[in-house]
Every structure is written in C-alpha cells, then in structure tokens.
Amino acid sequence: MASLGFACLLLALGVCAYGIGASLYGVRSGRVEFSESGRRAVYALAAILTVAFAVLELAFLRSDFAFNTVADTSSRTTPGFYKAAAVWSSQEGSLLLWAWLLSLWSSLALFLTRKRMRDVAAYATAVLLGFGGFFVGLMIFYANPFATTHPAPAEGVGLDPLLRFPTMMIHPPMLYSGYTLCTIPFAFGVGALLARRVDADWIKAIRRFAFAAWLFLGVGILLGARWSYSELGWGGYWGWDAVENASLMPWLTGTAFLHSLMIQEKRGMLKVWNVSLVLATGTLAVMGTFLVRSGVLNSIHAFGGATLGVPFVTLIGILIAGSIYLVVSRRDMLRSEHRLDSLLSRESMFIANNLVLVGLCFVIFWGTYFPLISEALTGQESSVGPPWFDRYTVPLALVLVLLSGIGPVIAWRRATLANARRNFLAPLGAAATALVVLLAVGVDRKPFALAMFCCAAFVLGSVAQEFVRGTRVRRAIADESAPRALLALVRRNRRRYGGYVVHVGMAVLFIGVAASSSFQHASEPSLSPGQSTRVGAYTVRYVRPTASVTPQYDRAHTGSTLALGAEVDVTKNGRHVATLQPSEGFYASQDPTQGTVGSLIGGQPVSHVSMDGGVTRDVWSAIAPNIEAPALQRIIRAGNANLTGEATLVALGYLARVYLKSSPTAQFHFIVSPLVMWIWIGGLIVFGGGLIAVWPVPSTARRRVAARARARAERALARA
Amino acid sequence: MNVVVFVLILALLAIVVAIVSAPLRRRPAVPEHDEQVPQAPLAADLAAAREAKYQEIRDAELDYRTGKLSREDYEAVDAGLRAEAIEILDRIERAEAEAGRSA
C-alpha cells in the first residue's frame, strides 16, 4: 500500500502544477473553463490526499512497521487510541496532515465562492495550489511518509510518551486547521490585489474563513496550553516557548484583522492595513509551521528535523517579498474612501486595539526570533526568557483588555462626551467595586494582577450593560419576554453580540491568567512516606508509594511498562481536601546496551500529573521517584545478567515490590494555583462567542432585514 | 507493486482526469455576459457595499436605542448613512442600466 500512497503524492504534485497553470491561463485569457478546471483541481487534490492520508492512517492502525514513519513513531504497545493520532506526531505525517487539511479547507472556500469573484478566485486557486504543491513537494523530496524498509522491524519505537495525552488527538488538527485556514484569506488577498479588485466583495467573501481560522487557531492554542499544564510536569500552561509563540502571532494579527475589517466594510477605510494584516497572518502561519517542523529553534514542542529549513525559508522569503511588492504596487487602489469622523468613536477604539495587537505580535516576534537574530549579528546564539516577554506583554495585555471594554459602549462614527460619561458609569462602577473588594481582601501586593482584575470587571460591566440595554430595546419594540428578547437580539446581531461574548471570555481568561500567575504557591520537597509539607494554605502528606507494571495496569493508560508514584493526602485546616496519585511512567527503549530489563524502562520517563481542580483553585502534583536508588538498580543489574524474554517482567514486578516496601525518598512538585480553571472556562466562552459570531444568518432572516433596510433607504430616496 | 495497487492508482488517475477535465469537455465557453456567469465585478462590489451600508444603518439605530448616540448625533449619522445608501443605490441602478444597454 505504500506505493499507492506515494503514487498519490506524485499525482497530487501533478494536479497542483496543472491547477496553477489552468487557473492562471484561465484568468489571464478570459477562458472561464480553464479557471473552472483549476478550481476542480483543488477538489481533486483533496480527494487524492484523502486517499493518501487513509493509507497512512491504516498503516498506523495495523502497526505496519514496513512504513518507516510507523516504525519510528508507533509500536504494538502504543494504545490504539494513540496509534490513530501518532500519524501527525512524525515529521512526514504532520506534513501530510497540513497538505490534506489545506486541500479540504481550500475546496470548501472555493466551492462557496464558485459563483462570485471569478477572477479573484482564480488567482486564489493558484496560490492555494502553490501552497499545496509546496507541501506535497516537501513530502516527495525531503520527508516521504510512505518510505519503507524491508524486511520490516518486528517492533516500532513507539509514540513519544509526552504525546500520549487525550488532547493530543485533537490539538494538532485544530492548530493545523487554523494555520491552513489562514492561507485562505491570504490567497484571496493576493487574488484581490492581482485582479485589482480590493473592494468590499473580497472582504465579504473571506470574512467567514478569517473567523474560522481565528477560532481553530485559538482552540488549538488553548488545547496546547492544557496539554502543557496537565502533561509536561512543570505546572505551567504558557512558557513563551518558540512554538507556542509561533501559533500566537498569526492569532494576534488575525484578531486585529477581524476588528479592522469592520471599518473597511462600514467606512471603506484601512484598506492597506487590512490587506497587509491578511498577508502577514498567512505568512506568520507558514512561519509557525516552519518553526515546528524545521527544528531551527529549540522548543519542547518542536518535533521536526533540520532538513526542511532551506525550502521553508525560500517560501517565506517569496511570501514576504511578494506581499510587499503587491501592496506597494497597488497602493493607489488601496486609498481610504473616508476619514475618521471623531477620535471618540468605535472606529478609533478598533484602530487602537489593532495597534496594541500588532505591537504584541511585534514584541513576541522579536523575542521568538531573537536567538536567530543575535546569531546572525554576533555569531552567538542568545535567547530571552519569560521575564523579558512578561515585561512588555503584560502592560499591552492590560491595555487590550481595557479597550475590549471601551469598544462596546462607544458608538460608531461619533460619540459625545455626555453620552460616553453615561455609558461608562456602569463599567466604571464594576471596576471600582472590584478594586474596593480586592483591596479589602488584601490583593494589593501584585499591582499588575490588581489592574487586570479591575480591567476585566470593567469589560464584564460594559458587556452586561450592552446585553441589558439591547434586551430592553428589543422588549420595547417586540413586546417579548426578557429571555426571548435576549435570544432575538443575539440572533439578529450575531457578529456584534457574539463578539461581546468573546470579549467576556477573554476577560475571564485573563482573570485566570493573572490570578494563577501572581498568587501561585509552589513547593518542590523531597519526602519519604509519612512526611508532609505546606503549600500555601494546604498541607500535603506522602501517604504511601504506588507502583504498577505492564501497560494494562498503567493508571494513565499511556502504555508505560512501569509506573512508580505516590498517594498524597491534601488537607486544609485539618480537613481532608483530596487524595492525589501522581506517578512517573517509564517506557521501553530500543537501546540494547541498557540490558534486557533496563531497556524495558530505559525510554524517556514522563510525569503523570495528578491534580484536584476546582473553580477557586487547583492543587497540582507531580513526582520524580528515585529509580536510581541502589536497591532498585541492583534488581535491574541482576535482571540484565540473568533474565531474557517474558521473564524480564518478573524483574520489573520484583522492582515494583521493593519500591513499595523500601520506598526511597521521592522528589515532589506541588502547586496551588488560584482560578486556573477560569482560563479553560474563558476559552470555552470565547469559543461559544466565536461560534455565535461566525454562524451563518438564515437566508430568509437576512432577506427580511435587508428588505426592511432597503425600504427605509428607498423611502428616504423618495423624500430626497 | 501488486496488481490491485496498480489498478487502484489507475482508477484514481481516471477519476482525477474526469473531475479536472469536465469543464474543458463541455460545449463552447460561456460568454462573460451570460446569465450563468457570476455577477459582474462592479455589481458584486456594489451589492456588498449596499449590504454593508444597510448593516451600518441598523447598527446606528441600535446604538441610538441603547443610548450610545444622542438624538442629534443619531439624526446626523442616520441622514449621512441614508445619503450614502442612496448614492450606492443610484450607482447600482446606473450599472444595471448600462448592463441592460450593452446586452
């Protein structure tokens, strides 16, 4: 079947080349049938890559180790649940996932725009097929997912234990969906510039895809943060890691675009800015993929090799140079149709929000690529850490949250000071109340956290006011009950109120971030059974050791051959709070020099975090058991010398028994973090708000509303 | 490569060729002004601008009703928006008339 997969790749490359040629010929010559044929090439690409992906997925599920990719990233002991996800843990598989998702999303975009903007869509088709051809080319020439070895090895290396976590099943597809969706507005932006049609129509056509890209990327980032918190054993959810930053940057520019595009839709302004944001977002998405896949920067999340650097840098260079050329050469057509009516208007707030978002993106870009920049300039690689990022991003985040509260209470076009004063009363009241309450409970040692809580209260107050007033207006017009009026209000103004819900979610998320990062208590004690330690207001006691052997008994179901851990009792003021069971999983290695028993547990050990989560705080625990203890090492050495085959498991069983009996001192990591759960709840609210905003308006309702507005405008026309 | 795989590859190739070449195998190309052709660029742009303007009128009304605009400001903004909407409607009418003449 590997030859079928590789034939699919060759066919896909041919289809990309043909589609690019047909689309460009069609749009340049006016031969619509060629443009149409080019569009269909994208559908064909999706079909071919679906077959290719199915071939590789089947190889993983069947543990067909003749496929090098399967042998390198899966094994018979890898749980079936993770075998399916192991496809995208490899360099080759993730490139195939990228290309496949790109082809699917591109097909959807081109299908939905098939009856409009034929010239723009034809150029966009060529660009999208260019991206597709690039990734298919990488697979054919650099990282072939269908490369085989004969005879096939009897067993595979196994999936990286760090990736054996449920959200890893969906984190990469979500993130890659976000990245690939970012290329759709990019392609249409390039198409609009090439076709010289930078009007309202192309913005309208890509709006939904820009929103979808933002949504998928956001969910992917949040799932990655959750994985980091629950799996990596350091207790944090964001470490300003290069790969984390790479996914955040296009999300920030995408967020800026979603705001500024409204100004172009309404006022015909910011055309240069908007098209630049679209092009930057698409380029940053490719750069994000480059960072994960090239291994050019050190990252816990970088799973690629160093072979893809040159092709990626070439592509990124083309994207940047091409984007600059197109914007500069079309600058005459990108002139604004109007000017700002007033500095006190929603447009001004959106522009301010855009500047902060792009500022944030620039800071993160500089910090992320600083190692490369410093190496290029000085010959020495140096990097910046979380404190550097915090110094610049925290104040900018504060301003951003504040603006997300100001925007909703200010009118489009113009607002008077008198109205502004009246509209700011409730939000300012909410912020002032929060300030008084927080000072009363003693939250005054962390000024940035205090400021963030007040800004978030301001946002919640402003959005609540908007919902209350909107519902009241709706009730007055339609004489409906409050819940019905609220529903009707949101249904008729999805983008506006969906956006407000997103603002609420972001405020909630930032409350969680500020509280958990400012008021966290952490402790890393060495404890023996029976000993206890204090972590904040909690007492944690090492009750007894725990151990399990063979994958069947692995508590975390990750396929570890041995798991050593502890049962920990958590109390507060003498009252039982929770029982935690952190452990560390030991996995088999392929290194025969470790011996018959040593190789069973000689792979990368991975922490199995145990925590008690709640709406007010999380008690988080991890353990590093001392596998190097002399009593345990003696058993491994004896087993290596005397046991082979299945008998080696007896040595592991004995090792577990000795661990339970002699219980060497273990190194623990305890964290008590307030309000962490609100980060995930905030994320869910953002996701819900995004869905409301992106959900298509039923066509009948749209026609009715449009007809009413048309009738009003026509009445005015009659009066004129 | 076994025979089954070879046949599968040929079948896939045939399907791809059929999908991609379908528009080229149809009868003569559809002329630009034909009704099957999507909206002309100018008309599509004006239609998008009209919809955006209607949305802006509705937004201004909601801003006024929720107390974000004073009555005077609302009347001024609304009048301006309606004038802009009328201008777009005029342009649509002219574009339609022109399209009718050229047809």
Short mmCIF file of C-alpha atoms in Angstrom, two decimals, chain A residues 98 131 135 179 242-243 245-247 249-250 279-294 296-297 312-313 315-317 319-320 365 368-369 372:
data_model
loop_
_atom_site.label_atom_id
_atom_site.label_comp_id
_atom_site.label_asym_id
_atom_site.label_seq_id
_atom_site.Cartn_x
_atom_site.Cartn_y
_atom_site.Cartn_z
CA TRP A 98 -1.11 20.00 6.72
CA PHE A 131 0.89 26.02 -1.01
CA PHE A 135 3.94 20.70 1.00
CA TYR A 179 -2.84 27.56 10.03
CA ALA A 242 9.14 29.45 20.38
CA VAL A 243 6.46 27.11 19.03
CA ASN A 245 4.66 31.96 20.26
CA ALA A 246 4.61 30.92 16.61
CA SER A 247 0.96 29.93 16.91
CA MET A 249 1.42 35.53 16.38
CA PRO A 250 -0.98 34.77 13.49
CA LEU A 279 -0.90 38.79 4.13
CA ALA A 280 1.01 38.95 7.42
CA THR A 281 -1.34 36.42 9.04
CA GLY A 282 -0.89 33.95 6.19
CA THR A 283 2.89 34.40 6.23
CA LEU A 284 3.05 34.03 10.02
CA ALA A 285 1.01 30.81 9.75
CA VAL A 286 3.60 29.36 7.36
CA MET A 287 6.37 30.60 9.66
CA GLY A 288 4.65 28.84 12.56
CA THR A 289 4.70 25.57 10.64
CA PHE A 290 8.32 26.24 9.76
CA LEU A 291 9.27 26.64 13.43
CA VAL A 292 7.62 23.35 14.45
CA ARG A 293 8.92 21.40 11.51
CA SER A 294 12.41 22.80 10.86
CA VAL A 296 15.59 25.81 13.77
CA LEU A 297 14.77 26.97 17.31
CA PHE A 312 10.72 26.88 4.11
CA VAL A 313 12.96 29.94 4.25
CA LEU A 315 8.91 30.04 0.60
CA ILE A 316 8.71 32.59 3.43
CA GLY A 317 11.06 34.90 1.51
CA LEU A 319 5.69 35.31 0.56
CA ILE A 320 7.18 38.40 2.24
CA PHE A 365 8.18 38.09 17.09
CA THR A 368 10.97 34.48 19.49
CA TYR A 369 13.39 35.12 16.67
CA LEU A 372 18.39 33.73 15.21
#
